[in-house]
Amino acid sequence: MWNLIRRIRMRRKQAVLCLLAATLAFVLSAAMMSSLSFAQEPVLTVCWGVLMVWSLLVQLLLLAMLAKKP
């Protein structure tokens, strides 16, 4: 995992902006998931769920990268 983080060359300002974008995507997908019903729209619910998980993983990766940088 740390090798992946080292490979990503990003300035601190870019990393913070990406972290904010991932957080916004997470909040948006959580809001959409709360208004959807899996029984009525299963495909849309799964798509928003995938976006939610993906944005959470991106947030964790960026936080780890920001914690490692001086």
Short mmCIF file of N, CA and C in Angstrom, two decimals:
data_model
loop_
_atom_site.label_atom_id
_atom_site.label_comp_id
_atom_site.label_asym_id
_atom_site.label_seq_id
_atom_site.Cartn_x
_atom_site.Cartn_y
_atom_site.Cartn_z
N MET A 1 0.83 -1.19 0.00
CA MET A 1 0.00 0.00 0.00
C MET A 1 0.88 1.26 0.00
N TRP A 2 1.95 1.25 0.81
CA TRP A 2 2.80 2.44 0.87
C TRP A 2 3.52 2.66 -0.45
N ASN A 3 3.81 1.57 -1.19
CA ASN A 3 4.43 1.74 -2.50
C ASN A 3 3.50 2.48 -3.45
N LEU A 4 2.22 2.16 -3.38
CA LEU A 4 1.23 2.86 -4.21
C LEU A 4 1.18 4.34 -3.84
N ILE A 5 1.22 4.62 -2.55
CA ILE A 5 1.17 6.01 -2.10
C ILE A 5 2.42 6.76 -2.56
N ARG A 6 3.57 6.10 -2.52
CA ARG A 6 4.81 6.76 -2.96
C ARG A 6 4.80 7.03 -4.46
N ARG A 7 4.15 6.17 -5.22
CA ARG A 7 4.10 6.34 -6.68
C ARG A 7 3.26 7.54 -7.09
N ILE A 8 2.27 7.85 -6.30
CA ILE A 8 1.39 8.97 -6.63
C ILE A 8 2.13 10.26 -6.31
N ARG A 9 2.49 10.99 -7.33
CA ARG A 9 3.20 12.26 -7.15
C ARG A 9 2.17 13.38 -7.20
N MET A 10 1.94 13.99 -6.07
CA MET A 10 0.92 15.02 -6.00
C MET A 10 1.36 16.07 -4.99
N ARG A 11 1.17 17.30 -5.34
CA ARG A 11 1.47 18.36 -4.38
C ARG A 11 0.42 18.37 -3.29
N ARG A 12 0.80 18.93 -2.17
CA ARG A 12 -0.09 18.92 -1.00
C ARG A 12 -1.42 19.63 -1.30
N LYS A 13 -1.37 20.74 -2.01
CA LYS A 13 -2.59 21.48 -2.33
C LYS A 13 -3.51 20.63 -3.21
N GLN A 14 -2.95 19.93 -4.19
CA GLN A 14 -3.76 19.06 -5.04
C GLN A 14 -4.37 17.92 -4.24
N ALA A 15 -3.59 17.37 -3.31
CA ALA A 15 -4.10 16.27 -2.49
C ALA A 15 -5.26 16.73 -1.61
N VAL A 16 -5.15 17.93 -1.06
CA VAL A 16 -6.23 18.46 -0.23
C VAL A 16 -7.48 18.71 -1.07
N LEU A 17 -7.32 19.25 -2.26
CA LEU A 17 -8.47 19.48 -3.15
C LEU A 17 -9.12 18.16 -3.56
N CYS A 18 -8.31 17.15 -3.85
CA CYS A 18 -8.86 15.83 -4.18
C CYS A 18 -9.58 15.22 -2.99
N LEU A 19 -9.04 15.43 -1.80
CA LEU A 19 -9.70 14.94 -0.59
C LEU A 19 -11.05 15.62 -0.40
N LEU A 20 -11.12 16.91 -0.64
CA LEU A 20 -12.41 17.62 -0.55
C LEU A 20 -13.40 17.12 -1.59
N ALA A 21 -12.93 16.86 -2.80
CA ALA A 21 -13.81 16.34 -3.85
C ALA A 21 -14.32 14.94 -3.49
N ALA A 22 -13.45 14.10 -2.95
CA ALA A 22 -13.87 12.76 -2.55
C ALA A 22 -14.87 12.82 -1.40
N THR A 23 -14.66 13.76 -0.49
CA THR A 23 -15.60 13.93 0.62
C THR A 23 -16.96 14.39 0.11
N LEU A 24 -16.95 15.31 -0.84
CA LEU A 24 -18.20 15.78 -1.44
C LEU A 24 -18.92 14.64 -2.16
N ALA A 25 -18.18 13.81 -2.88
CA ALA A 25 -18.78 12.66 -3.56
C ALA A 25 -19.37 11.69 -2.55
N PHE A 26 -18.69 11.49 -1.44
CA PHE A 26 -19.19 10.59 -0.40
C PHE A 26 -20.49 11.12 0.19
N VAL A 27 -20.52 12.41 0.51
CA VAL A 27 -21.73 13.01 1.10
C VAL A 27 -22.89 12.97 0.11
N LEU A 28 -22.61 13.28 -1.16
CA LEU A 28 -23.65 13.25 -2.18
C LEU A 28 -24.21 11.83 -2.36
N SER A 29 -23.33 10.84 -2.42
CA SER A 29 -23.80 9.48 -2.60
C SER A 29 -24.56 8.99 -1.37
N ALA A 30 -24.14 9.40 -0.18
CA ALA A 30 -24.87 9.02 1.03
C ALA A 30 -26.27 9.64 1.03
N ALA A 31 -26.37 10.89 0.58
CA ALA A 31 -27.68 11.54 0.52
C ALA A 31 -28.58 10.86 -0.51
N MET A 32 -28.01 10.49 -1.64
CA MET A 32 -28.81 9.81 -2.66
C MET A 32 -29.22 8.41 -2.19
N MET A 33 -28.32 7.72 -1.50
CA MET A 33 -28.64 6.38 -1.01
C MET A 33 -29.78 6.41 0.01
N SER A 34 -29.85 7.48 0.79
CA SER A 34 -30.89 7.55 1.80
C SER A 34 -32.27 7.74 1.18
N SER A 35 -32.31 8.30 -0.03
CA SER A 35 -33.62 8.55 -0.65
C SER A 35 -34.03 7.43 -1.61
N LEU A 36 -33.14 6.47 -1.87
CA LEU A 36 -33.45 5.39 -2.80
C LEU A 36 -33.90 4.14 -2.07
N SER A 37 -34.67 3.34 -2.76
CA SER A 37 -35.08 2.04 -2.24
C SER A 37 -34.53 0.96 -3.17
N PHE A 38 -33.86 -0.03 -2.59
CA PHE A 38 -33.27 -1.09 -3.41
C PHE A 38 -34.35 -1.88 -4.15
N ALA A 39 -35.52 -2.01 -3.55
CA ALA A 39 -36.60 -2.77 -4.19
C ALA A 39 -37.13 -2.04 -5.43
N GLN A 40 -37.14 -0.71 -5.40
CA GLN A 40 -37.68 0.04 -6.52
C GLN A 40 -36.64 0.27 -7.61
N GLU A 41 -35.41 0.62 -7.24
CA GLU A 41 -34.37 0.92 -8.22
C GLU A 41 -33.06 0.26 -7.81
N PRO A 42 -32.92 -1.05 -8.07
CA PRO A 42 -31.71 -1.74 -7.61
C PRO A 42 -30.42 -1.31 -8.31
N VAL A 43 -30.48 -1.05 -9.60
CA VAL A 43 -29.26 -0.69 -10.34
C VAL A 43 -28.74 0.67 -9.88
N LEU A 44 -29.63 1.63 -9.76
CA LEU A 44 -29.23 2.97 -9.31
C LEU A 44 -28.68 2.93 -7.88
N THR A 45 -29.31 2.14 -7.04
CA THR A 45 -28.85 2.01 -5.66
C THR A 45 -27.45 1.41 -5.61
N VAL A 46 -27.20 0.39 -6.41
CA VAL A 46 -25.88 -0.24 -6.44
C VAL A 46 -24.84 0.73 -6.99
N CYS A 47 -25.18 1.49 -8.01
CA CYS A 47 -24.24 2.47 -8.58
C CYS A 47 -23.85 3.52 -7.54
N TRP A 48 -24.82 4.05 -6.82
CA TRP A 48 -24.51 5.04 -5.79
C TRP A 48 -23.70 4.41 -4.66
N GLY A 49 -23.99 3.15 -4.35
CA GLY A 49 -23.22 2.44 -3.32
C GLY A 49 -21.77 2.25 -3.73
N VAL A 50 -21.55 1.92 -5.00
CA VAL A 50 -20.18 1.77 -5.50
C VAL A 50 -19.44 3.10 -5.44
N LEU A 51 -20.10 4.18 -5.83
CA LEU A 51 -19.49 5.51 -5.73
C LEU A 51 -19.15 5.86 -4.29
N MET A 52 -20.02 5.48 -3.37
CA MET A 52 -19.80 5.76 -1.96
C MET A 52 -18.56 5.03 -1.45
N VAL A 53 -18.45 3.75 -1.77
CA VAL A 53 -17.29 2.96 -1.34
C VAL A 53 -16.02 3.46 -2.00
N TRP A 54 -16.09 3.77 -3.30
CA TRP A 54 -14.91 4.27 -4.02
C TRP A 54 -14.42 5.58 -3.42
N SER A 55 -15.33 6.49 -3.13
CA SER A 55 -14.91 7.78 -2.57
C SER A 55 -14.34 7.61 -1.17
N LEU A 56 -14.85 6.65 -0.41
CA LEU A 56 -14.29 6.39 0.91
C LEU A 56 -12.86 5.86 0.80
N LEU A 57 -12.62 4.96 -0.15
CA LEU A 57 -11.27 4.44 -0.35
C LEU A 57 -10.31 5.53 -0.80
N VAL A 58 -10.77 6.41 -1.68
CA VAL A 58 -9.93 7.53 -2.13
C VAL A 58 -9.61 8.44 -0.95
N GLN A 59 -10.59 8.69 -0.10
CA GLN A 59 -10.34 9.52 1.08
C GLN A 59 -9.28 8.91 1.97
N LEU A 60 -9.38 7.61 2.22
CA LEU A 60 -8.40 6.95 3.07
C LEU A 60 -7.01 6.98 2.46
N LEU A 61 -6.92 6.76 1.16
CA LEU A 61 -5.63 6.80 0.47
C LEU A 61 -5.01 8.19 0.55
N LEU A 62 -5.81 9.21 0.31
CA LEU A 62 -5.29 10.58 0.37
C LEU A 62 -4.90 10.99 1.79
N LEU A 63 -5.67 10.55 2.77
CA LEU A 63 -5.30 10.86 4.15
C LEU A 63 -3.98 10.19 4.52
N ALA A 64 -3.80 8.95 4.07
CA ALA A 64 -2.53 8.27 4.33
C ALA A 64 -1.39 8.98 3.63
N MET A 65 -1.63 9.44 2.41
CA MET A 65 -0.59 10.14 1.67
C MET A 65 -0.26 11.47 2.33
N LEU A 66 -1.26 12.20 2.79
CA LEU A 66 -1.01 13.47 3.46
C LEU A 66 -0.31 13.28 4.80
N ALA A 67 -0.59 12.17 5.47
CA ALA A 67 0.06 11.90 6.75
C ALA A 67 1.54 11.56 6.57
N LYS A 68 1.89 10.94 5.45
CA LYS A 68 3.27 10.55 5.20
C LYS A 68 4.14 11.70 4.72
N LYS A 69 3.54 12.70 4.07
CA LYS A 69 4.33 13.81 3.52
C LYS A 69 4.75 14.76 4.63
N PRO A 70 5.95 15.31 4.53
CA PRO A 70 6.41 16.27 5.55
C PRO A 70 5.71 17.62 5.43
#
